[in-house]
Amino acid sequence: MSAPTMEKPRSVKAPVVKDQPLFIDGRFVDSSDQKTFATINPATGETICQVAEASAQDVDRAVKAARRALESSPWKTMDAADRGKLMFRLADLVEQNAEDLAVLESFNSGKTVNDARGDVQGVLNTLRYYAGWADKIEGRTIPVRGNFLSYTLRQPVGVVGQIIPWNFPLLMLAWKWGPALACGNCIVMKLAEQTPLTGMRMAELALEAGFPDGVINVLNGMGETTGQAMVVHPGIDKIAFTGHVDTAKIITKAAADTLKRCTFELGGKSPNVIFADADLPAAVAGAFHAIYFHGGQCCTAGSRLFVEDKIHGEFVERLAAATKNRKIGDPLDIATEQGPQVSKEQMDKILGYVDLGQKQGAKLVAGGKRFGGRGFYVEPTIFDNVRDDMAIAREEIFGPVVSVLPFKGVDELLKRANDTNYGLAAAVWTKDIDKAHLYAREVKAGTVWVNCYHVVDSTTPFGGFKQSGQGRENGEAAIEHYTELKTVTVKLGP
Ligand code: NAI
Ligand code: MG
């Protein structure tokens, strides 16, 4: 294995970027109708390059290539261990190109280069974790009634359509490629229209790693056209999607005709709960990280901050003081703590919620404005004395805006924390082991953190209760969602 090459230069230069193609059947190609769209640098609002926009015909070509690879290529007959080897090779290539990938990710998405480096490490962890799974996907033998031998096989679902968002372009790709490839599926992926650059770089690395043609296809395009063409395509067996809950509902309806398997990882309005007995400095730092990490553009963002009334005043003061010191700026500057939001659309959405919060009577304690005159920056923002029925306490803002909700006692808290259509993540800060475990048991969320936040690992299942999703990613759980379970029964003797 190659040595890690994660050098950490003090300042980072903007990368030079060529126009982007599509990756279909092992080749980089233009779209069939030559259509392109621009990808934007969110730090400046300037166009970076043009990107090929896949037509329905391109989707069809990609699906046919994936089907061919699934049914007749070396991929079908390859030993599972060799599938794993290809994935390890891809991980090694990612490691050798780690710094370039991180810089490109930062440049295109606006996330700080430091965060992007962390994401690349997450990609390595995920690819290697699932590479290890490739030859460990087993069935069972089952003691049935009668003189029969029954056993199960776990086989690939087939051609999987994967649609990812812009907030963690590389990491979401790895979360979807990892289990899909380990289980022997073939992939048609659509990258987010805002962030096409690193996914196409990953396609180059996959080609270099030696995946057979058609096993991985990577498309660019809009959701309503390219994405929709994938969702209705009869040659796609499963859709794995990460994004907005409303988009998942559209996909569910569109996928009904072909009854595709669908897994969804959607948004949240995660309750982050601070009890008066918590380690105060740690809880303040935790609440800060929970909401402001990546400018709040995380499905797990701790956007509903419940603070026990006894410490409420002091807690908000401390959080506000830290918030006012946050360094906002160029994501390629390693001193920057928060870059721009991904797009003007997202910036406007966030500022709209800030406006609404003020109109509905919440108390603005910090931030609340656009930052600077160019690029899509938003100040980290705190609303205090938020009521449960306000829009800023109910809807996903997906920006650096936290709603502080004071509470009294654990019973009231549990009811209010669960009063949401979402159920992705939740956290609690306390030194009382009883309260911690009670909350962990009773809160309706797929992930619960005790005295920590945003700790997500490729080894542990991740996904949502209620409208935050369907199915789980990461860990062994994802293997189930990328395989079909087959029962084989053999008659033994007369
Ligand atoms: P979105 O759900 O529209 O987009 C996510 C992906 O789905 C993109 O690749 C997009 O092209 C595709 N898509 C959109 N419409 C589609 C359709 N009809 N059929 C198939 N694919 C489709 O999310 P968007 O517009 O980028 O962001 C809007 C909001 O969604 C955000 O403000 C945030 O609240 C939420 N969101 C949640 C994410 C999460 O991690 N759970 C990630 C990104 C956005
Ligand atoms: Mg959308």
Coordinates of C-alpha atoms and ligand atoms in Angstrom, one line a residue:
M1 CA 0.0 0.0 0.0
S2 CA 1.1 3.5 -0.8
A3 CA 2.1 6.0 1.9
P4 CA -0.4 8.7 2.8
T5 CA 0.2 11.9 0.8
M6 CA -2.0 14.2 2.8
E7 CA 0.4 17.2 2.8
K8 CA -1.0 20.3 4.4
P9 CA 0.3 23.4 2.7
R10 CA -0.5 26.7 4.5
S11 CA -2.3 28.3 1.6
V12 CA -4.0 26.6 -1.3
K13 CA -4.1 27.7 -4.9
A14 CA -7.3 27.5 -6.9
P15 CA -7.1 24.5 -9.3
V16 CA -7.2 24.7 -13.1
V17 CA -10.3 23.0 -14.3
K18 CA -11.3 21.8 -17.8
D19 CA -14.9 21.5 -19.1
Q20 CA -16.5 18.3 -17.7
P21 CA -17.8 15.3 -19.8
L22 CA -19.9 12.3 -18.8
F23 CA -18.5 8.9 -18.0
I24 CA -20.4 6.1 -19.8
D25 CA -19.2 2.6 -20.5
G26 CA -15.6 3.3 -19.5
R27 CA -15.3 6.4 -21.8
F28 CA -15.5 10.2 -21.2
V29 CA -18.0 11.5 -23.7
D30 CA -20.1 14.7 -24.4
S31 CA -23.8 14.6 -24.0
S32 CA -25.8 13.3 -27.0
D33 CA -27.3 16.7 -27.7
Q34 CA -24.2 18.7 -26.8
K35 CA -26.1 20.5 -24.0
T36 CA -24.0 21.9 -21.2
F37 CA -24.5 23.9 -18.0
A38 CA -22.1 26.1 -15.9
T39 CA -20.7 25.1 -12.6
I40 CA -20.1 28.1 -10.2
N41 CA -17.5 28.9 -7.6
P42 CA -19.7 29.8 -4.6
A43 CA -16.9 31.9 -3.1
T44 CA -17.1 34.4 -6.0
G45 CA -20.2 33.6 -8.0
E46 CA -18.0 33.1 -11.1
T47 CA -18.3 30.3 -13.6
I48 CA -15.6 27.6 -13.2
C49 CA -16.3 25.6 -16.4
Q50 CA -19.0 24.1 -18.5
V51 CA -20.4 20.6 -17.7
A52 CA -22.0 18.1 -20.1
E53 CA -25.7 17.7 -19.3
A54 CA -26.9 14.1 -19.8
S55 CA -30.0 13.7 -21.9
A56 CA -32.5 10.8 -21.4
Q57 CA -30.7 9.1 -24.3
D58 CA -27.4 9.4 -22.3
V59 CA -29.1 7.9 -19.3
D60 CA -30.3 5.0 -21.5
R61 CA -26.8 4.4 -22.8
A62 CA -25.4 4.4 -19.3
V63 CA -28.1 2.0 -18.1
K64 CA -27.4 -0.4 -21.0
A65 CA -23.7 -0.3 -20.4
A66 CA -24.3 -1.1 -16.7
R67 CA -26.7 -3.9 -17.6
R68 CA -24.1 -5.4 -20.0
A69 CA -21.4 -5.2 -17.3
L70 CA -23.7 -6.8 -14.8
E71 CA -24.6 -9.7 -17.1
S72 CA -21.7 -10.5 -19.2
S73 CA -18.5 -8.8 -18.3
P74 CA -15.6 -10.0 -16.1
W75 CA -17.5 -8.3 -13.2
K76 CA -20.1 -11.0 -13.2
T77 CA -17.6 -13.9 -12.9
M78 CA -14.9 -12.1 -10.9
D79 CA -14.1 -13.6 -7.4
A80 CA -15.6 -11.5 -4.7
A81 CA -12.1 -11.0 -3.2
D82 CA -11.0 -9.5 -6.6
R83 CA -13.9 -7.1 -6.4
G84 CA -12.6 -6.1 -3.1
K85 CA -9.1 -5.7 -4.5
L86 CA -10.3 -3.3 -7.2
M87 CA -11.9 -1.2 -4.4
F88 CA -8.8 -1.2 -2.3
R89 CA -6.9 -0.1 -5.5
L90 CA -9.4 2.8 -5.9
A91 CA -8.9 3.8 -2.3
D92 CA -5.1 3.8 -2.8
L93 CA -5.5 6.1 -5.8
V94 CA -7.8 8.4 -3.8
E95 CA -5.1 8.5 -1.1
Q96 CA -2.4 9.4 -3.7
N97 CA -4.6 12.2 -5.0
A98 CA -6.0 13.2 -1.6
E99 CA -4.9 16.8 -1.6
D100 CA -5.9 17.5 -5.2
L101 CA -9.4 16.0 -4.5
A102 CA -9.8 18.1 -1.3
V103 CA -8.8 21.3 -3.0
L104 CA -11.2 20.6 -5.9
E105 CA -14.0 19.8 -3.5
S106 CA -13.4 23.0 -1.6
F107 CA -13.3 25.1 -4.8
N108 CA -16.5 23.7 -6.2
S109 CA -18.7 23.4 -3.0
G110 CA -17.4 26.2 -0.8
K111 CA -16.6 23.9 2.1
T112 CA -13.3 24.8 3.8
V113 CA -10.3 23.0 2.5
N114 CA -9.8 21.6 6.0
D115 CA -13.3 20.1 6.0
A116 CA -12.7 18.8 2.5
R117 CA -9.5 17.0 3.7
G118 CA -11.6 15.4 6.4
D119 CA -14.2 14.3 3.8
V120 CA -11.4 12.6 1.7
Q121 CA -10.4 10.7 4.8
G122 CA -14.0 9.6 5.1
V123 CA -14.0 8.4 1.5
L124 CA -10.9 6.3 2.2
N125 CA -12.5 4.8 5.3
T126 CA -15.7 4.0 3.5
L127 CA -14.1 2.5 0.4
R128 CA -11.8 0.3 2.5
Y129 CA -14.5 -0.7 4.9
Y130 CA -16.7 -2.0 2.0
A131 CA -13.7 -3.4 0.1
G132 CA -13.3 -5.7 3.1
W133 CA -17.0 -6.7 2.9
A134 CA -16.8 -7.9 -0.7
D135 CA -15.9 -11.5 0.2
K136 CA -17.8 -11.7 3.4
I137 CA -21.4 -11.4 2.1
E138 CA -22.9 -14.7 3.2
G139 CA -26.2 -16.5 3.2
R140 CA -27.4 -19.0 5.8
T141 CA -28.5 -22.6 5.9
I142 CA -32.0 -22.9 7.4
P143 CA -33.4 -26.0 9.1
V144 CA -36.7 -26.3 7.2
R145 CA -39.4 -28.9 7.8
G146 CA -39.1 -32.1 5.7
N147 CA -36.2 -33.7 3.9
F148 CA -34.9 -30.6 2.3
L149 CA -31.8 -28.5 2.4
S150 CA -32.6 -24.8 2.3
Y151 CA -30.0 -22.0 2.1
T152 CA -30.0 -18.4 1.2
L153 CA -27.8 -16.4 -1.3
R154 CA -27.3 -12.7 -1.2
Q155 CA -27.1 -11.5 -4.8
P156 CA -26.6 -8.0 -6.3
V157 CA -29.9 -6.0 -6.8
G158 CA -28.6 -5.2 -10.3
V159 CA -28.2 -1.8 -11.9
V160 CA -28.5 0.8 -9.2
G161 CA -29.3 4.5 -9.9
Q162 CA -27.6 6.7 -7.3
I163 CA -28.5 10.4 -7.0
I164 CA -26.4 12.5 -4.7
P165 CA -26.5 16.1 -3.3
W166 CA -23.9 18.9 -3.2
N167 CA -23.1 19.1 0.6
F168 CA -20.7 16.2 0.7
P169 CA -20.1 15.4 -3.0
L170 CA -17.2 13.0 -2.4
L171 CA -18.4 11.4 0.8
M172 CA -21.9 10.8 -0.6
L173 CA -20.3 9.2 -3.7
A174 CA -18.3 6.9 -1.5
W175 CA -21.2 6.0 0.8
K176 CA -23.1 4.9 -2.4
W177 CA -20.3 3.3 -4.4
G178 CA -18.9 1.4 -1.4
P179 CA -21.8 -1.0 -0.6
A180 CA -23.0 -1.1 -4.2
L181 CA -19.6 -2.4 -5.5
A182 CA -19.0 -4.7 -2.6
C183 CA -22.2 -6.4 -3.4
G184 CA -21.5 -6.7 -7.1
N185 CA -24.0 -4.2 -8.5
C186 CA -23.3 -1.9 -11.4
I187 CA -23.8 1.8 -11.0
V188 CA -25.4 4.8 -12.8
M189 CA -24.7 7.8 -10.7
K190 CA -25.9 11.4 -11.1
L191 CA -23.8 14.0 -9.4
A192 CA -25.4 17.1 -8.0
E193 CA -25.7 19.9 -10.6
Q194 CA -23.9 22.3 -8.2
T195 CA -20.9 20.1 -7.6
P196 CA -19.9 18.0 -10.6
L197 CA -16.1 18.2 -10.4
T198 CA -14.8 15.7 -7.8
G199 CA -17.2 13.0 -8.9
M200 CA -15.8 13.1 -12.5
R201 CA -12.3 13.0 -11.0
M202 CA -13.4 9.8 -9.1
A203 CA -14.6 8.4 -12.4
E204 CA -11.0 8.9 -13.8
L205 CA -9.6 7.1 -10.8
A206 CA -12.0 4.3 -11.1
L207 CA -10.9 3.8 -14.7
E208 CA -7.3 3.8 -13.6
A209 CA -8.1 1.3 -10.9
G210 CA -9.3 -1.1 -13.5
F211 CA -13.0 -1.5 -13.0
P212 CA -14.5 -3.1 -16.1
D213 CA -16.3 -0.8 -18.6
G214 CA -19.9 -0.1 -17.6
V215 CA -19.5 -1.1 -13.9
I216 CA -19.4 2.6 -12.9
N217 CA -21.1 5.3 -15.0
V218 CA -21.2 8.9 -13.8
L219 CA -23.6 11.5 -15.2
N220 CA -24.2 15.2 -14.7
G221 CA -27.4 17.0 -15.2
M222 CA -30.5 18.4 -13.5
G223 CA -32.8 16.5 -11.2
E224 CA -36.0 17.1 -13.0
T225 CA -34.6 15.8 -16.3
T226 CA -31.5 13.6 -15.9
G227 CA -32.5 12.4 -12.4
Q228 CA -36.1 11.9 -13.5
A229 CA -35.0 9.8 -16.5
M230 CA -33.1 7.5 -14.2
V231 CA -36.0 7.1 -11.8
V232 CA -38.4 6.0 -14.5
H233 CA -35.9 3.9 -16.5
P234 CA -37.1 0.3 -16.5
G235 CA -33.5 -0.9 -16.6
I236 CA -32.7 0.5 -13.2
D237 CA -33.5 -1.8 -10.3
K238 CA -32.9 0.5 -7.4
I239 CA -32.7 4.2 -6.6
A240 CA -30.5 5.4 -3.7
F241 CA -31.1 9.1 -3.1
T242 CA -29.8 11.7 -0.7
G243 CA -31.4 15.1 -0.7
H244 CA -34.7 16.9 0.1
V245 CA -37.7 15.1 1.5
D246 CA -40.0 16.6 -1.1
T247 CA -37.7 15.2 -3.9
A248 CA -37.9 11.8 -2.3
K249 CA -41.7 12.0 -2.5
I250 CA -41.5 12.9 -6.2
I251 CA -39.1 10.0 -6.7
T252 CA -41.3 7.5 -4.8
K253 CA -44.2 8.3 -7.1
A254 CA -42.1 8.2 -10.3
A255 CA -40.5 4.9 -9.3
A256 CA -43.9 3.3 -8.6
D257 CA -44.5 2.2 -12.1
T258 CA -41.4 0.0 -12.2
L259 CA -41.6 -0.7 -8.4
K260 CA -38.0 0.1 -7.9
R261 CA -36.4 -0.5 -4.6
C262 CA -35.7 3.0 -3.1
T263 CA -33.5 4.0 -0.2
F264 CA -33.6 7.6 1.0
E265 CA -31.3 9.7 3.2
L266 CA -33.2 12.9 3.7
G267 CA -33.1 16.0 5.9
G268 CA -33.6 16.7 9.6
K269 CA -34.5 19.1 12.3
S270 CA -32.4 17.5 14.8
P271 CA -32.9 18.2 18.5
N272 CA -29.6 18.9 20.4
V273 CA -30.4 18.9 24.1
I274 CA -28.4 20.6 26.8
F275 CA -29.2 19.7 30.4
A276 CA -28.2 22.0 33.2
D277 CA -25.8 19.3 34.6
A278 CA -23.8 19.2 31.4
D279 CA -20.1 20.1 31.1
L280 CA -20.9 23.7 30.0
P281 CA -17.8 24.6 27.9
A282 CA -18.0 21.2 26.1
A283 CA -21.7 21.6 25.5
V284 CA -21.3 25.1 24.1
A285 CA -18.5 23.9 21.8
G286 CA -20.7 20.9 20.9
A287 CA -23.7 23.1 20.1
F288 CA -21.5 25.4 18.0
H289 CA -20.1 22.5 16.0
A290 CA -23.5 20.9 15.7
I291 CA -25.0 23.8 13.8
Y292 CA -22.1 25.6 12.1
F293 CA -20.2 22.7 10.7
H294 CA -20.1 23.2 7.0
G295 CA -22.2 26.3 7.3
G296 CA -25.1 24.2 8.6
Q297 CA -25.4 22.4 5.3
C298 CA -25.6 19.0 7.0
C299 CA -28.7 16.7 7.1
T300 CA -27.7 16.1 10.8
A301 CA -27.3 19.8 11.8
G302 CA -28.2 20.5 15.4
S303 CA -30.7 23.1 14.4
R304 CA -33.1 22.8 17.3
L305 CA -31.1 23.6 20.4
F306 CA -33.0 22.8 23.6
V307 CA -31.4 24.4 26.6
E308 CA -32.6 23.7 30.2
D309 CA -34.1 26.9 31.6
K310 CA -31.6 27.0 34.6
I311 CA -28.6 27.6 32.3
H312 CA -30.4 29.1 29.4
G313 CA -29.1 32.7 29.8
E314 CA -25.5 31.9 30.4
F315 CA -25.5 29.3 27.6
V316 CA -26.8 31.6 25.0
E317 CA -24.3 34.3 26.0
R318 CA -21.4 31.9 25.6
L319 CA -22.6 30.6 22.3
A320 CA -23.1 34.1 21.0
A321 CA -19.6 35.1 22.0
A322 CA -18.1 32.2 20.2
T323 CA -20.3 32.8 17.2
K324 CA -19.1 36.4 16.8
N325 CA -15.5 35.1 16.6
R326 CA -16.1 32.7 13.8
K327 CA -13.8 33.3 10.8
I328 CA -15.8 33.5 7.6
G329 CA -14.0 33.7 4.2
D330 CA -12.3 32.1 1.3
P331 CA -12.6 28.3 1.7
L332 CA -9.2 27.8 0.2
D333 CA -7.6 29.8 3.0
I334 CA -6.6 27.3 5.7
A335 CA -7.4 29.8 8.4
T336 CA -11.1 30.0 7.3
E337 CA -13.6 28.3 9.5
Q338 CA -16.8 28.9 7.4
G339 CA -16.9 29.3 3.6
P340 CA -19.8 30.3 1.5
Q341 CA -23.1 28.5 1.2
V342 CA -23.2 26.3 -2.0
S343 CA -25.3 28.6 -4.2
K344 CA -27.2 31.8 -4.4
E345 CA -30.4 29.8 -4.2
Q346 CA -29.4 28.3 -0.8
M347 CA -28.2 31.7 0.5
D348 CA -31.5 33.2 -0.4
K349 CA -33.4 30.4 1.2
I350 CA -31.5 30.8 4.5
L351 CA -31.9 34.6 4.5
G352 CA -35.6 34.1 3.8
Y353 CA -35.8 32.0 7.0
V354 CA -33.9 34.6 9.0
D355 CA -36.5 37.2 7.9
L356 CA -39.3 34.9 8.8
G357 CA -37.9 34.2 12.2
Q358 CA -37.8 37.9 13.0
K359 CA -41.3 38.4 11.7
Q360 CA -42.7 35.5 13.8
G361 CA -41.1 37.1 16.9
A362 CA -38.0 35.1 17.7
K363 CA -35.1 37.1 19.2
L364 CA -32.1 37.5 16.9
V365 CA -29.0 37.3 19.1
A366 CA -26.2 37.0 16.6
G367 CA -25.6 37.2 12.8
G368 CA -28.6 37.3 10.5
K369 CA -27.1 39.0 7.5
R370 CA -25.3 38.1 4.3
F371 CA -21.6 38.4 4.7
G372 CA -19.6 40.4 2.2
G373 CA -20.7 41.7 -1.2
R374 CA -19.6 38.8 -3.4
G375 CA -20.0 35.0 -3.1
F376 CA -22.8 33.3 -1.1
Y377 CA -21.8 33.9 2.5
V378 CA -24.2 34.0 5.4
E379 CA -23.3 35.0 9.0
P380 CA -23.6 32.4 11.6
T381 CA -26.9 33.2 13.3
I382 CA -28.6 32.5 16.6
F383 CA -32.3 32.9 17.3
D384 CA -33.3 32.8 21.0
N385 CA -36.7 32.2 22.6
V386 CA -38.0 30.3 19.6
R387 CA -41.4 28.7 19.9
D388 CA -42.0 25.1 18.7
D389 CA -44.6 26.3 16.1
M390 CA -42.3 28.8 14.4
A391 CA -41.1 28.0 10.9
I392 CA -37.5 28.2 12.0
A393 CA -38.2 25.5 14.6
R394 CA -40.0 23.2 12.1
E395 CA -38.4 23.5 8.7
E396 CA -35.0 22.5 7.5
I397 CA -33.1 25.7 6.9
F398 CA -29.8 24.0 5.8
G399 CA -27.7 27.0 6.9
P400 CA -25.8 28.4 9.9
V401 CA -29.0 29.3 11.7
V402 CA -29.8 27.8 15.2
S403 CA -33.1 28.0 17.0
V404 CA -32.7 28.1 20.8
L405 CA -35.7 26.5 22.6
P406 CA -35.6 26.7 26.4
F407 CA -37.2 23.8 28.3
K408 CA -38.0 22.6 31.9
G409 CA -37.5 18.9 32.8
V410 CA -37.2 15.7 30.9
D411 CA -40.8 14.8 30.2
E412 CA -41.6 18.1 28.5
L413 CA -38.4 17.9 26.6
L414 CA -39.0 14.4 25.1
K415 CA -42.4 15.4 23.9
R416 CA -41.1 18.5 22.2
A417 CA -38.0 16.9 20.8
N418 CA -40.1 14.3 19.1
D419 CA -42.7 16.8 17.8
T420 CA -41.4 16.8 14.2
N421 CA -41.8 14.9 11.0
Y422 CA -38.1 14.3 10.9
G423 CA -36.0 11.8 12.8
L424 CA -32.4 11.7 11.5
A425 CA -30.2 12.6 14.4
A426 CA -30.4 13.8 18.0
A427 CA -28.0 14.6 20.8
V428 CA -27.9 15.1 24.5
W429 CA -25.4 16.7 26.8
T430 CA -25.5 15.6 30.5
K431 CA -23.4 13.9 33.1
D432 CA -26.4 12.0 34.4
I433 CA -26.3 8.5 32.9
D434 CA -30.0 7.8 33.5
K435 CA -31.1 10.9 31.6
A436 CA -28.6 10.1 28.8
H437 CA -29.9 6.6 28.2
L438 CA -33.6 7.5 28.7
Y439 CA -33.2 10.2 26.0
A440 CA -31.3 7.8 23.7
R441 CA -34.1 5.2 24.1
E442 CA -37.1 7.6 23.7
V443 CA -36.0 10.1 21.0
K444 CA -37.2 9.1 17.6
A445 CA -34.0 9.4 15.5
G446 CA -31.7 7.1 13.5
T447 CA -28.6 8.4 15.3
V448 CA -28.2 9.6 18.9
W449 CA -25.1 11.2 20.2
V450 CA -24.3 11.5 23.9
N451 CA -21.9 14.3 24.8
C452 CA -20.7 14.5 21.2
Y453 CA -22.1 15.5 17.8
H454 CA -21.6 14.7 14.1
V455 CA -19.6 11.6 14.9
V456 CA -20.4 9.5 11.8
D457 CA -18.4 6.4 10.8
S458 CA -18.5 4.1 7.8
T459 CA -18.9 1.2 10.2
T460 CA -22.2 2.3 11.9
P461 CA -25.7 2.4 10.3
F462 CA -26.9 5.8 9.3
G463 CA -30.4 6.9 8.3
G464 CA -33.7 8.3 9.4
F465 CA -36.8 7.6 11.3
K466 CA -40.1 9.1 10.0
Q467 CA -39.7 11.4 7.0
S468 CA -35.9 11.5 7.4
G469 CA -35.5 8.5 5.2
Q470 CA -35.9 4.9 4.3
G471 CA -33.3 2.2 4.8
R472 CA -29.8 2.7 6.2
E473 CA -26.4 3.5 4.8
N474 CA -23.0 2.6 6.2
G475 CA -22.1 -0.5 8.2
E476 CA -23.5 -3.9 7.6
A477 CA -27.0 -2.4 7.2
A478 CA -26.2 -1.1 3.7
I479 CA -25.3 -4.6 2.5
E480 CA -28.9 -5.6 3.0
H481 CA -30.1 -2.7 0.8
Y482 CA -27.7 -3.6 -2.1
T483 CA -28.6 -7.3 -2.2
E484 CA -31.6 -9.4 -3.0
L485 CA -32.1 -12.4 -0.7
K486 CA -32.7 -15.7 -2.5
T487 CA -33.9 -18.9 -0.9
V488 CA -32.7 -22.2 -2.5
T489 CA -34.4 -25.4 -1.4
V490 CA -33.0 -28.8 -2.5
K491 CA -34.9 -32.1 -2.1
L492 CA -32.7 -34.6 -0.4
G493 CA -33.4 -38.2 -1.5
P494 CA -36.9 -39.7 -2.4
Ligands
NAI1 P1 -32.7 18.2 -4.1 O1 -33.3 17.1 -3.3 O2 -33.5 18.8 -5.1 O3 -31.4 17.6 -4.9 C1 -30.6 16.5 -4.5 C2 -30.3 15.7 -5.7 O4 -31.5 15.2 -6.3 C3 -29.6 16.4 -6.8 O5 -28.7 15.6 -7.5 C4 -30.7 16.8 -7.8 O6 -30.3 17.0 -9.1 C5 -31.6 15.6 -7.7 N1 -33.0 15.8 -8.0 C6 -33.7 16.9 -7.8 N2 -35.0 16.7 -8.2 C7 -35.1 15.4 -8.7 C8 -36.1 14.6 -9.3 N3 -37.3 15.1 -9.5 N4 -35.8 13.4 -9.7 C9 -34.6 12.9 -9.5 N5 -33.6 13.6 -8.9 C10 -33.8 14.8 -8.6 O7 -32.1 19.2 -3.1 P2 -31.6 20.7 -3.4 O8 -32.6 21.4 -4.3 O9 -30.2 20.7 -3.9 O10 -31.6 21.4 -2.0 C11 -32.8 21.8 -1.4 C12 -32.9 21.5 0.0 O11 -32.8 20.1 0.2 C13 -31.8 22.0 0.9 O12 -32.0 23.3 1.2 C14 -31.8 21.1 2.0 O13 -32.9 21.5 2.9 C15 -32.2 19.7 1.4 N6 -31.0 18.9 1.2 C16 -30.8 17.9 2.0 C17 -29.6 17.1 1.9 C18 -29.2 16.0 2.8 O14 -28.1 15.7 3.0 N7 -30.2 15.3 3.4 C19 -28.6 17.4 0.8 C20 -29.0 18.5 -0.1 C21 -30.2 19.2 0.1
MG2 MG -34.0 20.8 -5.7

